Amino acid sequence: MSTEQTKNHRYVHALNELDDVNISRIRPLIPPQILMEDLPLTESAAAAILKGRQEAEAIIRGDDDRLLVIVGPCSIHNPAAALEYADNLREYAETAAEDLCIIMRVYFEKPRTT
């Protein structure tokens, strides 16, 4: 084996030693179509999404002078806490609706970085 091949072999070996060292198991994801069948979007949820998108577009276009506020949390792993947070945010958003368009955005089960 040439010196260059030996270097490449060591490099590849080192990369393999680093790959997925913190993964304890892999669970396959549910295909989106099955998830949508199991948890269909309700009419009220669809209406809320459409309303939020239309309001955000109007603000970005300058047709609405409110401030667009997109808030986290970054990720949620506890569904009960997510619902509590969303309810609290919705209540506040209603009181501030004259000046602010508050939209919650969140990742569920987002991979965490350290």
Short mmCIF file of N, CA and C in Angstrom, two decimals:
data_model
loop_
_atom_site.label_atom_id
_atom_site.label_comp_id
_atom_site.label_asym_id
_atom_site.label_seq_id
_atom_site.Cartn_x
_atom_site.Cartn_y
_atom_site.Cartn_z
N MET A 1 0.86 -1.18 0.00
CA MET A 1 0.00 0.00 0.00
C MET A 1 0.90 1.23 0.00
N SER A 2 0.58 2.20 -0.86
CA SER A 2 1.39 3.41 -0.96
C SER A 2 1.15 4.29 0.27
N THR A 3 2.00 5.27 0.45
CA THR A 3 1.87 6.20 1.57
C THR A 3 0.54 6.96 1.49
N GLU A 4 0.16 7.36 0.28
CA GLU A 4 -1.10 8.08 0.09
C GLU A 4 -2.30 7.19 0.42
N GLN A 5 -2.24 5.94 0.00
CA GLN A 5 -3.33 5.00 0.30
C GLN A 5 -3.43 4.75 1.80
N THR A 6 -2.28 4.66 2.46
CA THR A 6 -2.27 4.45 3.91
C THR A 6 -2.91 5.64 4.61
N LYS A 7 -2.58 6.87 4.18
CA LYS A 7 -3.17 8.08 4.77
C LYS A 7 -4.69 8.07 4.58
N ASN A 8 -5.14 7.75 3.37
CA ASN A 8 -6.57 7.72 3.09
C ASN A 8 -7.27 6.66 3.93
N HIS A 9 -6.63 5.50 4.07
CA HIS A 9 -7.21 4.42 4.87
C HIS A 9 -7.37 4.87 6.33
N ARG A 10 -6.34 5.52 6.88
CA ARG A 10 -6.41 6.01 8.27
C ARG A 10 -7.51 7.06 8.42
N TYR A 11 -7.61 7.95 7.43
CA TYR A 11 -8.63 9.00 7.46
C TYR A 11 -10.03 8.40 7.45
N VAL A 12 -10.28 7.46 6.57
CA VAL A 12 -11.58 6.80 6.49
C VAL A 12 -11.88 6.06 7.78
N HIS A 13 -10.89 5.38 8.32
CA HIS A 13 -11.07 4.67 9.58
C HIS A 13 -11.42 5.65 10.70
N ALA A 14 -10.72 6.78 10.76
CA ALA A 14 -11.00 7.78 11.79
C ALA A 14 -12.42 8.32 11.65
N LEU A 15 -12.86 8.59 10.43
CA LEU A 15 -14.23 9.07 10.21
C LEU A 15 -15.25 8.04 10.66
N ASN A 16 -14.99 6.77 10.37
CA ASN A 16 -15.91 5.71 10.78
C ASN A 16 -16.03 5.62 12.29
N GLU A 17 -14.94 5.90 12.99
CA GLU A 17 -14.95 5.87 14.45
C GLU A 17 -15.79 7.01 15.03
N LEU A 18 -15.94 8.11 14.28
CA LEU A 18 -16.71 9.25 14.74
C LEU A 18 -18.18 9.16 14.35
N ASP A 19 -18.49 8.38 13.36
CA ASP A 19 -19.83 8.34 12.80
C ASP A 19 -20.84 7.71 13.76
N ASP A 20 -21.87 8.47 14.09
CA ASP A 20 -23.00 7.98 14.88
C ASP A 20 -22.62 7.43 16.25
N VAL A 21 -21.63 8.00 16.90
CA VAL A 21 -21.18 7.45 18.18
C VAL A 21 -22.20 7.68 19.30
N ASN A 22 -23.12 8.64 19.14
CA ASN A 22 -24.10 8.91 20.19
C ASN A 22 -25.48 8.34 19.90
N ILE A 23 -25.58 7.55 18.86
CA ILE A 23 -26.87 6.96 18.51
C ILE A 23 -26.99 5.59 19.15
N SER A 24 -28.00 5.45 20.01
CA SER A 24 -28.17 4.16 20.69
C SER A 24 -29.11 3.24 19.93
N ARG A 25 -30.06 3.83 19.15
CA ARG A 25 -30.94 3.01 18.33
C ARG A 25 -31.56 3.89 17.25
N ILE A 26 -32.08 3.25 16.23
CA ILE A 26 -32.73 3.94 15.14
C ILE A 26 -34.14 3.38 15.00
N ARG A 27 -35.12 4.30 15.01
CA ARG A 27 -36.51 3.90 14.81
C ARG A 27 -36.98 4.49 13.48
N PRO A 28 -37.54 3.68 12.62
CA PRO A 28 -38.01 4.22 11.34
C PRO A 28 -39.15 5.21 11.55
N LEU A 29 -39.20 6.23 10.70
CA LEU A 29 -40.27 7.22 10.77
C LEU A 29 -41.52 6.69 10.05
N ILE A 30 -42.66 7.18 10.50
CA ILE A 30 -43.91 6.85 9.84
C ILE A 30 -43.96 7.66 8.55
N PRO A 31 -44.32 7.04 7.43
CA PRO A 31 -44.44 7.81 6.19
C PRO A 31 -45.48 8.92 6.35
N PRO A 32 -45.24 10.11 5.80
CA PRO A 32 -46.16 11.24 5.97
C PRO A 32 -47.61 10.92 5.59
N GLN A 33 -47.82 10.16 4.54
CA GLN A 33 -49.19 9.85 4.12
C GLN A 33 -49.94 9.07 5.20
N ILE A 34 -49.28 8.12 5.83
CA ILE A 34 -49.92 7.35 6.90
C ILE A 34 -50.20 8.25 8.09
N LEU A 35 -49.27 9.11 8.43
CA LEU A 35 -49.46 10.04 9.53
C LEU A 35 -50.66 10.96 9.27
N MET A 36 -50.78 11.45 8.03
CA MET A 36 -51.91 12.32 7.69
C MET A 36 -53.23 11.56 7.74
N GLU A 37 -53.20 10.28 7.43
CA GLU A 37 -54.42 9.47 7.54
C GLU A 37 -54.78 9.20 9.00
N ASP A 38 -53.77 8.95 9.82
CA ASP A 38 -54.00 8.67 11.24
C ASP A 38 -54.40 9.92 12.02
N LEU A 39 -53.82 11.06 11.64
CA LEU A 39 -54.09 12.33 12.33
C LEU A 39 -54.47 13.40 11.31
N PRO A 40 -55.68 13.31 10.77
CA PRO A 40 -56.07 14.27 9.74
C PRO A 40 -56.17 15.69 10.31
N LEU A 41 -55.88 16.66 9.48
CA LEU A 41 -55.98 18.06 9.85
C LEU A 41 -57.44 18.43 10.01
N THR A 42 -57.79 19.01 11.15
CA THR A 42 -59.18 19.41 11.37
C THR A 42 -59.46 20.70 10.61
N GLU A 43 -60.75 20.97 10.41
CA GLU A 43 -61.14 22.21 9.73
C GLU A 43 -60.68 23.44 10.50
N SER A 44 -60.82 23.39 11.82
CA SER A 44 -60.42 24.56 12.62
C SER A 44 -58.91 24.76 12.58
N ALA A 45 -58.14 23.68 12.58
CA ALA A 45 -56.69 23.81 12.48
C ALA A 45 -56.28 24.36 11.12
N ALA A 46 -56.92 23.87 10.06
CA ALA A 46 -56.64 24.38 8.71
C ALA A 46 -56.97 25.86 8.62
N ALA A 47 -58.09 26.27 9.22
CA ALA A 47 -58.49 27.68 9.19
C ALA A 47 -57.47 28.55 9.94
N ALA A 48 -56.98 28.05 11.08
CA ALA A 48 -55.99 28.80 11.85
C ALA A 48 -54.69 28.95 11.07
N ILE A 49 -54.26 27.90 10.40
CA ILE A 49 -53.03 27.95 9.59
C ILE A 49 -53.21 28.95 8.45
N LEU A 50 -54.33 28.87 7.76
CA LEU A 50 -54.59 29.78 6.64
C LEU A 50 -54.64 31.23 7.12
N LYS A 51 -55.32 31.48 8.23
CA LYS A 51 -55.41 32.83 8.78
C LYS A 51 -54.02 33.36 9.13
N GLY A 52 -53.21 32.56 9.79
CA GLY A 52 -51.86 32.98 10.15
C GLY A 52 -51.01 33.30 8.93
N ARG A 53 -51.10 32.46 7.91
CA ARG A 53 -50.33 32.70 6.68
C ARG A 53 -50.79 33.97 5.98
N GLN A 54 -52.10 34.17 5.90
CA GLN A 54 -52.61 35.37 5.24
C GLN A 54 -52.22 36.63 5.99
N GLU A 55 -52.28 36.59 7.33
CA GLU A 55 -51.89 37.75 8.13
C GLU A 55 -50.39 38.04 7.98
N ALA A 56 -49.58 36.99 8.01
CA ALA A 56 -48.13 37.18 7.86
C ALA A 56 -47.82 37.77 6.48
N GLU A 57 -48.46 37.26 5.44
CA GLU A 57 -48.24 37.79 4.09
C GLU A 57 -48.62 39.26 4.00
N ALA A 58 -49.74 39.62 4.61
CA ALA A 58 -50.19 41.02 4.58
C ALA A 58 -49.18 41.93 5.28
N ILE A 59 -48.63 41.47 6.38
CA ILE A 59 -47.64 42.26 7.12
C ILE A 59 -46.37 42.40 6.28
N ILE A 60 -45.91 41.32 5.70
CA ILE A 60 -44.69 41.35 4.89
C ILE A 60 -44.87 42.25 3.66
N ARG A 61 -46.06 42.21 3.05
CA ARG A 61 -46.34 43.07 1.89
C ARG A 61 -46.48 44.54 2.28
N GLY A 62 -46.72 44.81 3.57
CA GLY A 62 -46.93 46.18 4.02
C GLY A 62 -48.40 46.58 4.05
N ASP A 63 -49.30 45.62 3.84
CA ASP A 63 -50.74 45.91 3.87
C ASP A 63 -51.29 45.93 5.29
N ASP A 64 -50.53 45.47 6.24
CA ASP A 64 -50.92 45.41 7.65
C ASP A 64 -49.74 45.98 8.43
N ASP A 65 -50.01 46.99 9.28
CA ASP A 65 -48.90 47.68 9.96
C ASP A 65 -48.51 47.05 11.29
N ARG A 66 -49.09 45.91 11.62
CA ARG A 66 -48.69 45.23 12.85
C ARG A 66 -47.29 44.66 12.72
N LEU A 67 -46.69 44.37 13.86
CA LEU A 67 -45.40 43.70 13.91
C LEU A 67 -45.63 42.19 13.87
N LEU A 68 -44.92 41.51 12.98
CA LEU A 68 -44.99 40.06 12.89
C LEU A 68 -44.00 39.46 13.88
N VAL A 69 -44.49 38.64 14.79
CA VAL A 69 -43.65 38.03 15.83
C VAL A 69 -43.78 36.52 15.70
N ILE A 70 -42.69 35.88 15.33
CA ILE A 70 -42.68 34.42 15.22
C ILE A 70 -41.87 33.90 16.40
N VAL A 71 -42.52 33.10 17.23
CA VAL A 71 -41.89 32.67 18.48
C VAL A 71 -41.79 31.16 18.55
N GLY A 72 -40.83 30.69 19.34
CA GLY A 72 -40.62 29.27 19.57
C GLY A 72 -41.52 28.78 20.66
N PRO A 73 -41.18 27.78 21.36
CA PRO A 73 -39.84 27.30 21.65
C PRO A 73 -39.22 26.57 20.46
N CYS A 74 -37.92 26.40 20.55
CA CYS A 74 -37.19 25.76 19.47
C CYS A 74 -37.71 24.35 19.21
N SER A 75 -37.89 23.57 20.27
CA SER A 75 -38.39 22.22 20.09
C SER A 75 -39.19 21.80 21.31
N ILE A 76 -40.08 20.87 21.09
CA ILE A 76 -40.95 20.37 22.16
C ILE A 76 -40.91 18.85 22.15
N HIS A 77 -40.74 18.28 23.32
CA HIS A 77 -40.73 16.83 23.46
C HIS A 77 -41.88 16.34 24.34
N ASN A 78 -42.58 17.29 24.97
CA ASN A 78 -43.65 16.95 25.89
C ASN A 78 -44.96 17.52 25.33
N PRO A 79 -45.85 16.69 24.79
CA PRO A 79 -47.08 17.19 24.19
C PRO A 79 -47.95 18.01 25.14
N ALA A 80 -48.04 17.62 26.41
CA ALA A 80 -48.85 18.37 27.37
C ALA A 80 -48.29 19.78 27.57
N ALA A 81 -46.97 19.87 27.68
CA ALA A 81 -46.34 21.19 27.83
C ALA A 81 -46.53 22.03 26.57
N ALA A 82 -46.49 21.39 25.41
CA ALA A 82 -46.70 22.10 24.14
C ALA A 82 -48.09 22.71 24.09
N LEU A 83 -49.09 21.94 24.48
CA LEU A 83 -50.46 22.45 24.47
C LEU A 83 -50.65 23.57 25.48
N GLU A 84 -50.06 23.44 26.64
CA GLU A 84 -50.15 24.49 27.65
C GLU A 84 -49.50 25.78 27.15
N TYR A 85 -48.31 25.65 26.57
CA TYR A 85 -47.60 26.81 26.02
C TYR A 85 -48.43 27.46 24.92
N ALA A 86 -48.98 26.65 24.01
CA ALA A 86 -49.78 27.18 22.90
C ALA A 86 -51.02 27.91 23.42
N ASP A 87 -51.67 27.35 24.42
CA ASP A 87 -52.85 28.00 24.99
C ASP A 87 -52.48 29.35 25.61
N ASN A 88 -51.40 29.38 26.37
CA ASN A 88 -50.96 30.64 26.99
C ASN A 88 -50.57 31.67 25.93
N LEU A 89 -49.88 31.22 24.90
CA LEU A 89 -49.47 32.13 23.84
C LEU A 89 -50.69 32.66 23.09
N ARG A 90 -51.65 31.79 22.81
CA ARG A 90 -52.87 32.22 22.12
C ARG A 90 -53.61 33.27 22.91
N GLU A 91 -53.73 33.06 24.23
CA GLU A 91 -54.40 34.04 25.08
C GLU A 91 -53.70 35.39 25.00
N TYR A 92 -52.37 35.38 25.09
CA TYR A 92 -51.64 36.65 25.00
C TYR A 92 -51.78 37.26 23.61
N ALA A 93 -51.69 36.43 22.57
CA ALA A 93 -51.78 36.92 21.20
C ALA A 93 -53.12 37.63 20.96
N GLU A 94 -54.18 37.11 21.56
CA GLU A 94 -55.49 37.75 21.41
C GLU A 94 -55.51 39.13 22.05
N THR A 95 -54.84 39.28 23.20
CA THR A 95 -54.83 40.58 23.86
C THR A 95 -53.95 41.60 23.13
N ALA A 96 -52.95 41.12 22.38
CA ALA A 96 -52.02 42.01 21.69
C ALA A 96 -52.30 42.11 20.19
N ALA A 97 -53.41 41.55 19.73
CA ALA A 97 -53.68 41.42 18.29
C ALA A 97 -53.74 42.75 17.55
N GLU A 98 -54.05 43.82 18.24
CA GLU A 98 -54.12 45.12 17.57
C GLU A 98 -52.74 45.58 17.08
N ASP A 99 -51.69 45.22 17.82
CA ASP A 99 -50.34 45.67 17.49
C ASP A 99 -49.43 44.56 16.99
N LEU A 100 -49.71 43.32 17.36
CA LEU A 100 -48.82 42.20 17.04
C LEU A 100 -49.57 41.06 16.37
N CYS A 101 -48.92 40.42 15.41
CA CYS A 101 -49.40 39.16 14.86
C CYS A 101 -48.41 38.11 15.36
N ILE A 102 -48.83 37.34 16.34
CA ILE A 102 -47.94 36.37 16.97
C ILE A 102 -48.23 34.99 16.39
N ILE A 103 -47.19 34.37 15.85
CA ILE A 103 -47.31 33.04 15.27
C ILE A 103 -46.33 32.12 15.98
N MET A 104 -46.84 31.01 16.47
CA MET A 104 -45.99 30.01 17.13
C MET A 104 -45.44 29.06 16.07
N ARG A 105 -44.15 28.82 16.13
CA ARG A 105 -43.54 27.82 15.27
C ARG A 105 -42.66 26.95 16.16
N VAL A 106 -42.71 25.66 15.88
CA VAL A 106 -41.99 24.74 16.75
C VAL A 106 -41.64 23.48 15.98
N TYR A 107 -40.56 22.86 16.38
CA TYR A 107 -40.21 21.54 15.87
C TYR A 107 -40.58 20.53 16.94
N PHE A 108 -41.16 19.44 16.51
CA PHE A 108 -41.46 18.37 17.45
C PHE A 108 -40.39 17.30 17.30
N GLU A 109 -39.83 16.89 18.42
CA GLU A 109 -38.80 15.84 18.42
C GLU A 109 -37.58 16.25 17.59
N LYS A 110 -37.25 17.53 17.58
CA LYS A 110 -36.08 18.00 16.85
C LYS A 110 -34.81 17.39 17.46
N PRO A 111 -33.89 16.94 16.63
CA PRO A 111 -32.64 16.43 17.18
C PRO A 111 -31.94 17.52 18.00
N ARG A 112 -31.45 17.16 19.15
CA ARG A 112 -30.81 18.13 20.02
C ARG A 112 -29.32 18.18 19.76
N THR A 113 -28.78 19.36 19.91
CA THR A 113 -27.33 19.52 19.76
C THR A 113 -26.76 19.90 21.10
N THR A 114 -25.52 19.52 21.33
CA THR A 114 -24.89 19.86 22.61
C THR A 114 -23.62 20.62 22.37
#
